[in-house]
Amino acid sequence: MTPVTERTPVPLPPGVSQERVHGTEALVVDTPAARAVLHLDGAHLTSWAPAGAQDVLWLSELSEYGDGAAIRGGIPLVGPWFGPGRDGERPVKHGWIRNHPWELTAASFDGDDVVLELALEGADPDGTGIRADAVFRIGADLSVDLTLTAGSEEIEAEAALHTYLAVGDVREIEIRGLQGGDYLDNTRDLEQFRQEEPVLRLSGATDRVYGINAEVVIEDVAGARRIVLSPRGTAKTVVWNPWSQSAAEMADMPDDAWTDFVCVEPAVAKDAAQVLPPGGALTLGVTYRVER
């Protein structure tokens, strides 16, 4: 992992502390509005619970931490490519920004929300000078914004916020907001289909990239709540759950844990990848809120 340059620590506002969580450095938020845990490795948010509510993010109890590990759960930051990249040959799935320690650059209160800003630079294995910046606004709602900025060379960039949402039972959820969207089905060799139904109900392994960039609602029937996803700067919406067979093949996930989450993630990926000139930037973001 790239060593972190020693700099003057950023002052932390009341309700925010830096602690070791699962053996690695993390920012712990505990305010009247919300509780959250943000790991510096990967700028990876692993927990967010608005006041009086259960955690909205799912985290595997078998996840690995530190030493370049990709945490299983929470909100992995994906980039500068998605999956194996558009050429299918990238060596690190979903890019390298989630496999390096980030630096906290600012921490403040804005009303009842905690705002944490982090940056990653000098970690690009290709040496092109790509920089990544992330802003987390943590309160009754959760907002996450990710920016990738090209260095000295033109790059083709993809990015996503690979959110694992905790649900009562994935077999009982209803996902709304995808009707009329064309999607690539990764369980069927990326064949293209169209979502004609107003509601998506999962009944098996699901890995779809929808051409949708609008609000999506997850009706968590068993969990008795509704999770609303409002994206910005995005082009795609990815829906993923491994189901039983694939989950059993994952060493960092309990065999039966697939029922406890669904990934619904805003993305700029596939044919929506952006070509960034030197110094050009790609920014995408999302806000989550919980309704009952």
Short mmCIF file of C-alpha atoms in Angstrom, two decimals:
data_model
loop_
_atom_site.label_atom_id
_atom_site.label_comp_id
_atom_site.label_asym_id
_atom_site.label_seq_id
_atom_site.Cartn_x
_atom_site.Cartn_y
_atom_site.Cartn_z
CA MET A 1 0.00 0.00 0.00
CA THR A 2 1.17 3.55 -0.71
CA PRO A 3 2.56 5.20 2.46
CA VAL A 4 0.58 8.14 3.81
CA THR A 5 2.56 11.41 3.96
CA GLU A 6 2.74 12.82 7.47
CA ARG A 7 0.80 16.09 7.64
CA THR A 8 -0.79 18.20 10.33
CA PRO A 9 -3.89 16.32 11.54
CA VAL A 10 -7.24 17.81 10.60
CA PRO A 11 -9.15 19.00 13.70
CA LEU A 12 -12.21 16.85 14.31
CA PRO A 13 -15.54 18.44 15.30
CA PRO A 14 -17.46 17.25 18.38
CA GLY A 15 -19.03 13.86 17.83
CA VAL A 16 -16.25 12.69 15.47
CA SER A 17 -13.26 10.65 16.60
CA GLN A 18 -10.48 8.71 14.92
CA GLU A 19 -10.30 5.15 16.22
CA ARG A 20 -9.08 1.73 15.19
CA VAL A 21 -12.01 -0.32 13.93
CA HIS A 22 -11.38 -3.91 12.79
CA GLY A 23 -7.68 -3.16 13.24
CA THR A 24 -7.55 -0.20 10.84
CA GLU A 25 -7.92 3.57 11.17
CA ALA A 26 -11.46 4.88 10.90
CA LEU A 27 -13.49 8.01 11.60
CA VAL A 28 -16.37 7.30 13.98
CA VAL A 29 -19.35 9.65 13.92
CA ASP A 30 -21.75 9.73 16.86
CA THR A 31 -24.06 12.76 16.84
CA PRO A 32 -27.73 13.35 17.68
CA ALA A 33 -28.49 12.99 13.95
CA ALA A 34 -26.64 9.77 13.10
CA ARG A 35 -23.95 7.21 13.78
CA ALA A 36 -21.42 6.16 11.13
CA VAL A 37 -18.02 4.56 10.56
CA LEU A 38 -15.74 5.69 7.74
CA HIS A 39 -12.54 3.72 7.17
CA LEU A 40 -9.57 5.66 5.83
CA ASP A 41 -8.60 2.59 3.79
CA GLY A 42 -10.53 3.12 0.58
CA ALA A 43 -12.49 6.06 2.08
CA HIS A 44 -14.95 3.28 2.78
CA LEU A 45 -18.13 4.01 4.71
CA THR A 46 -19.15 0.79 6.46
CA SER A 47 -21.97 2.02 8.69
CA TRP A 48 -24.66 4.72 8.64
CA ALA A 49 -27.62 4.70 11.01
CA PRO A 50 -29.85 7.78 11.28
CA ALA A 51 -31.03 8.53 14.82
CA GLY A 52 -33.50 5.92 16.01
CA ALA A 53 -33.01 3.68 12.97
CA GLN A 54 -31.22 0.44 12.19
CA ASP A 55 -28.07 0.57 10.09
CA VAL A 56 -28.87 1.27 6.44
CA LEU A 57 -25.64 -0.32 5.23
CA TRP A 58 -24.86 -4.04 5.27
CA LEU A 59 -21.38 -5.23 6.26
CA SER A 60 -20.12 -8.80 6.07
CA GLU A 61 -18.97 -10.25 9.37
CA LEU A 62 -16.26 -12.12 7.42
CA SER A 63 -14.88 -9.08 5.60
CA GLU A 64 -11.13 -8.51 5.39
CA TYR A 65 -9.51 -5.20 6.39
CA GLY A 66 -6.19 -3.48 5.77
CA ASP A 67 -3.21 -4.37 3.55
CA GLY A 68 -5.05 -3.54 0.33
CA ALA A 69 -8.12 -5.62 1.15
CA ALA A 70 -11.46 -4.70 -0.41
CA ILE A 71 -14.01 -4.43 2.41
CA ARG A 72 -17.14 -6.49 1.71
CA GLY A 73 -20.12 -4.24 2.40
CA GLY A 74 -20.83 -0.59 3.12
CA ILE A 75 -20.08 1.74 0.20
CA PRO A 76 -16.98 0.75 -1.78
CA LEU A 77 -15.78 3.59 -4.02
CA VAL A 78 -15.27 2.18 -7.53
CA GLY A 79 -12.86 3.71 -10.06
CA PRO A 80 -11.17 4.62 -12.29
CA TRP A 81 -12.78 1.64 -14.00
CA PHE A 82 -15.82 -0.54 -13.36
CA GLY A 83 -15.61 -4.34 -13.07
CA PRO A 84 -12.72 -5.55 -15.26
CA GLY A 85 -12.76 -2.31 -17.28
CA ARG A 86 -14.24 -1.77 -20.71
CA ASP A 87 -11.51 -3.89 -22.30
CA GLY A 88 -12.16 -6.68 -19.79
CA GLU A 89 -8.48 -6.90 -18.92
CA ARG A 90 -7.96 -4.68 -15.89
CA PRO A 91 -6.07 -6.62 -13.19
CA VAL A 92 -7.95 -5.21 -10.16
CA LYS A 93 -11.73 -5.55 -10.25
CA HIS A 94 -13.51 -2.20 -9.85
CA GLY A 95 -10.25 -0.22 -9.85
CA TRP A 96 -7.64 0.65 -7.27
CA ILE A 97 -9.08 3.65 -5.37
CA ARG A 98 -10.72 1.33 -2.81
CA ASN A 99 -7.45 -0.50 -2.09
CA HIS A 100 -5.37 2.42 -0.74
CA PRO A 101 -5.45 4.61 2.38
CA TRP A 102 -7.00 8.03 1.86
CA GLU A 103 -6.19 11.27 3.70
CA LEU A 104 -8.74 13.30 5.64
CA THR A 105 -8.52 16.86 4.29
CA ALA A 106 -11.43 18.56 6.09
CA ALA A 107 -14.01 17.86 8.78
CA SER A 108 -16.82 20.17 9.85
CA PHE A 109 -20.44 20.58 10.92
CA ASP A 110 -23.07 21.99 8.56
CA GLY A 111 -26.25 22.28 10.57
CA ASP A 112 -26.84 18.84 12.07
CA ASP A 113 -24.68 17.09 9.46
CA VAL A 114 -21.05 16.07 9.73
CA VAL A 115 -19.13 16.76 6.51
CA LEU A 116 -15.95 14.73 5.95
CA GLU A 117 -13.69 15.32 2.94
CA LEU A 118 -10.97 12.88 1.89
CA ALA A 119 -8.43 12.70 -0.93
CA LEU A 120 -6.23 10.11 -2.62
CA GLU A 121 -3.32 11.01 -4.86
CA GLY A 122 -0.04 9.42 -5.87
CA ALA A 123 -1.50 5.90 -5.76
CA ASP A 124 -2.16 5.37 -9.49
CA PRO A 125 -0.18 2.24 -10.50
CA ASP A 126 0.10 3.59 -14.07
CA GLY A 127 1.70 6.81 -12.88
CA THR A 128 -0.70 9.12 -14.74
CA GLY A 129 -1.39 11.24 -11.65
CA ILE A 130 -5.12 10.54 -11.27
CA ARG A 131 -6.53 12.12 -8.11
CA ALA A 132 -9.64 11.03 -6.26
CA ASP A 133 -11.70 13.15 -3.85
CA ALA A 134 -14.72 12.13 -1.78
CA VAL A 135 -17.17 14.10 0.34
CA PHE A 136 -19.45 12.43 2.90
CA ARG A 137 -22.35 14.36 4.43
CA ILE A 138 -23.61 12.31 7.36
CA GLY A 139 -26.83 13.10 9.17
CA ALA A 140 -30.51 12.18 8.95
CA ASP A 141 -29.76 11.68 5.24
CA LEU A 142 -26.51 10.43 3.75
CA SER A 143 -24.81 12.05 0.76
CA VAL A 144 -21.67 10.74 -0.93
CA ASP A 145 -19.86 12.47 -3.80
CA LEU A 146 -16.84 11.05 -5.64
CA THR A 147 -14.62 13.00 -8.06
CA LEU A 148 -11.89 11.56 -10.27
CA THR A 149 -9.50 14.08 -11.80
CA ALA A 150 -7.12 13.15 -14.62
CA GLY A 151 -3.45 13.95 -14.23
CA SER A 152 -1.03 14.67 -17.04
CA GLU A 153 -2.61 12.24 -19.51
CA GLU A 154 -6.01 11.73 -21.08
CA ILE A 155 -7.87 8.81 -19.52
CA GLU A 156 -11.10 6.92 -20.00
CA ALA A 157 -12.80 6.86 -16.60
CA GLU A 158 -15.59 4.89 -15.00
CA ALA A 159 -16.84 5.21 -11.43
CA ALA A 160 -19.55 3.89 -9.12
CA LEU A 161 -20.76 3.95 -5.52
CA HIS A 162 -21.20 0.23 -4.89
CA THR A 163 -23.69 0.52 -2.01
CA TYR A 164 -24.72 -2.55 0.00
CA LEU A 165 -28.14 -1.73 1.47
CA ALA A 166 -29.31 -3.75 4.46
CA VAL A 167 -32.76 -5.29 3.96
CA GLY A 168 -34.96 -7.66 5.95
CA ASP A 169 -35.10 -10.24 3.17
CA VAL A 170 -33.94 -9.58 -0.40
CA ARG A 171 -36.56 -12.03 -1.69
CA GLU A 172 -39.31 -9.73 -0.44
CA ILE A 173 -38.05 -6.31 -1.55
CA GLU A 174 -39.60 -4.25 -4.34
CA ILE A 175 -37.42 -1.90 -6.40
CA ARG A 176 -39.20 0.97 -8.15
CA GLY A 177 -37.89 3.54 -10.63
CA LEU A 178 -36.39 1.21 -13.23
CA GLN A 179 -39.42 0.80 -15.50
CA GLY A 180 -38.67 1.55 -19.15
CA GLY A 181 -34.93 1.22 -18.69
CA ASP A 182 -32.76 -0.92 -20.93
CA TYR A 183 -30.26 -3.02 -19.01
CA LEU A 184 -27.27 -5.26 -19.60
CA ASP A 185 -27.63 -8.60 -17.79
CA ASN A 186 -24.25 -9.83 -16.56
CA THR A 187 -25.76 -13.20 -15.64
CA ARG A 188 -26.53 -13.69 -19.36
CA ASP A 189 -23.30 -12.55 -21.05
CA LEU A 190 -24.29 -8.86 -20.96
CA GLU A 191 -27.27 -9.44 -23.23
CA GLN A 192 -29.56 -6.40 -23.37
CA PHE A 193 -33.14 -6.41 -22.10
CA ARG A 194 -35.77 -3.86 -21.12
CA GLN A 195 -37.53 -3.50 -17.77
CA GLU A 196 -41.22 -3.35 -18.68
CA GLU A 197 -42.61 -3.98 -15.20
CA PRO A 198 -43.02 -1.07 -12.74
CA VAL A 199 -41.52 -3.15 -9.92
CA LEU A 200 -38.37 -5.31 -9.89
CA ARG A 201 -38.56 -8.30 -7.56
CA LEU A 202 -35.44 -10.45 -7.25
CA SER A 203 -35.83 -14.21 -7.60
CA GLY A 204 -32.27 -15.32 -8.39
CA ALA A 205 -28.73 -14.09 -8.97
CA THR A 206 -28.99 -10.52 -10.27
CA ASP A 207 -26.31 -8.38 -11.91
CA ARG A 208 -27.86 -5.69 -14.10
CA VAL A 209 -26.59 -2.36 -15.42
CA TYR A 210 -29.61 -0.15 -16.16
CA GLY A 211 -29.52 2.93 -18.37
CA ILE A 212 -31.30 4.83 -15.59
CA ASN A 213 -30.05 7.89 -13.71
CA ALA A 214 -33.21 8.84 -11.81
CA GLU A 215 -34.52 8.28 -8.28
CA VAL A 216 -34.87 4.65 -7.22
CA VAL A 217 -36.95 3.41 -4.28
CA ILE A 218 -36.30 0.14 -2.43
CA GLU A 219 -39.39 -1.04 -0.59
CA ASP A 220 -38.00 -3.20 2.21
CA VAL A 221 -41.12 -5.12 3.13
CA ALA A 222 -39.55 -7.37 5.79
CA GLY A 223 -37.57 -4.46 7.24
CA ALA A 224 -40.64 -2.20 7.34
CA ARG A 225 -38.92 0.75 5.71
CA ARG A 226 -38.32 2.43 2.38
CA ILE A 227 -34.85 3.48 1.18
CA VAL A 228 -34.77 6.25 -1.42
CA LEU A 229 -31.73 6.74 -3.65
CA SER A 230 -31.38 10.12 -5.41
CA PRO A 231 -28.35 10.16 -7.76
CA ARG A 232 -26.58 13.08 -9.43
CA GLY A 233 -24.03 13.19 -12.23
CA THR A 234 -24.68 9.55 -13.04
CA ALA A 235 -25.69 7.58 -16.12
CA LYS A 236 -26.40 4.06 -14.88
CA THR A 237 -27.98 2.20 -11.98
CA VAL A 238 -26.54 -1.20 -11.07
CA VAL A 239 -28.58 -3.83 -9.19
CA TRP A 240 -26.68 -6.80 -7.76
CA ASN A 241 -27.18 -9.74 -5.44
CA PRO A 242 -25.16 -12.98 -5.72
CA TRP A 243 -27.93 -15.28 -4.43
CA SER A 244 -27.11 -18.54 -2.69
CA GLN A 245 -24.73 -20.30 -5.08
CA SER A 246 -22.38 -17.37 -5.73
CA ALA A 247 -22.47 -16.29 -2.08
CA ALA A 248 -21.27 -19.75 -1.05
CA GLU A 249 -18.22 -19.23 -3.27
CA MET A 250 -17.20 -15.97 -1.53
CA ALA A 251 -14.75 -16.43 1.33
CA ASP A 252 -15.58 -13.02 2.83
CA MET A 253 -19.34 -13.58 3.04
CA PRO A 254 -21.33 -16.05 5.18
CA ASP A 255 -23.16 -18.55 2.98
CA ASP A 256 -26.60 -17.36 4.10
CA ALA A 257 -25.89 -13.60 4.22
CA TRP A 258 -27.09 -12.93 0.66
CA THR A 259 -30.66 -12.56 1.95
CA ASP A 260 -29.66 -9.56 4.07
CA PHE A 261 -28.67 -7.02 1.40
CA VAL A 262 -29.11 -5.67 -2.09
CA CYS A 263 -26.63 -3.50 -3.98
CA VAL A 264 -28.25 -0.59 -5.80
CA GLU A 265 -25.51 1.68 -7.03
CA PRO A 266 -25.26 4.84 -9.14
CA ALA A 267 -22.55 4.58 -11.79
CA VAL A 268 -20.83 6.14 -14.77
CA ALA A 269 -19.81 2.97 -16.57
CA LYS A 270 -19.87 0.80 -19.70
CA ASP A 271 -20.90 2.88 -22.75
CA ALA A 272 -21.27 5.93 -20.47
CA ALA A 273 -17.55 5.97 -19.58
CA GLN A 274 -16.08 9.48 -19.85
CA VAL A 275 -12.89 10.47 -21.66
CA LEU A 276 -11.15 13.02 -19.44
CA PRO A 277 -8.53 15.37 -20.88
CA PRO A 278 -5.51 16.23 -18.69
CA GLY A 279 -6.95 17.94 -15.61
CA GLY A 280 -10.52 16.98 -16.54
CA ALA A 281 -12.86 15.62 -13.87
CA LEU A 282 -15.75 13.18 -13.46
CA THR A 283 -18.07 13.68 -10.48
CA LEU A 284 -20.98 11.52 -9.38
CA GLY A 285 -22.95 11.43 -6.19
CA VAL A 286 -25.97 10.07 -4.38
CA THR A 287 -28.20 10.91 -1.42
CA TYR A 288 -29.93 8.20 0.62
CA ARG A 289 -32.89 8.78 2.90
CA VAL A 290 -35.00 6.38 4.92
CA GLU A 291 -38.78 6.54 5.10
CA ARG A 292 -41.19 4.49 7.18
#
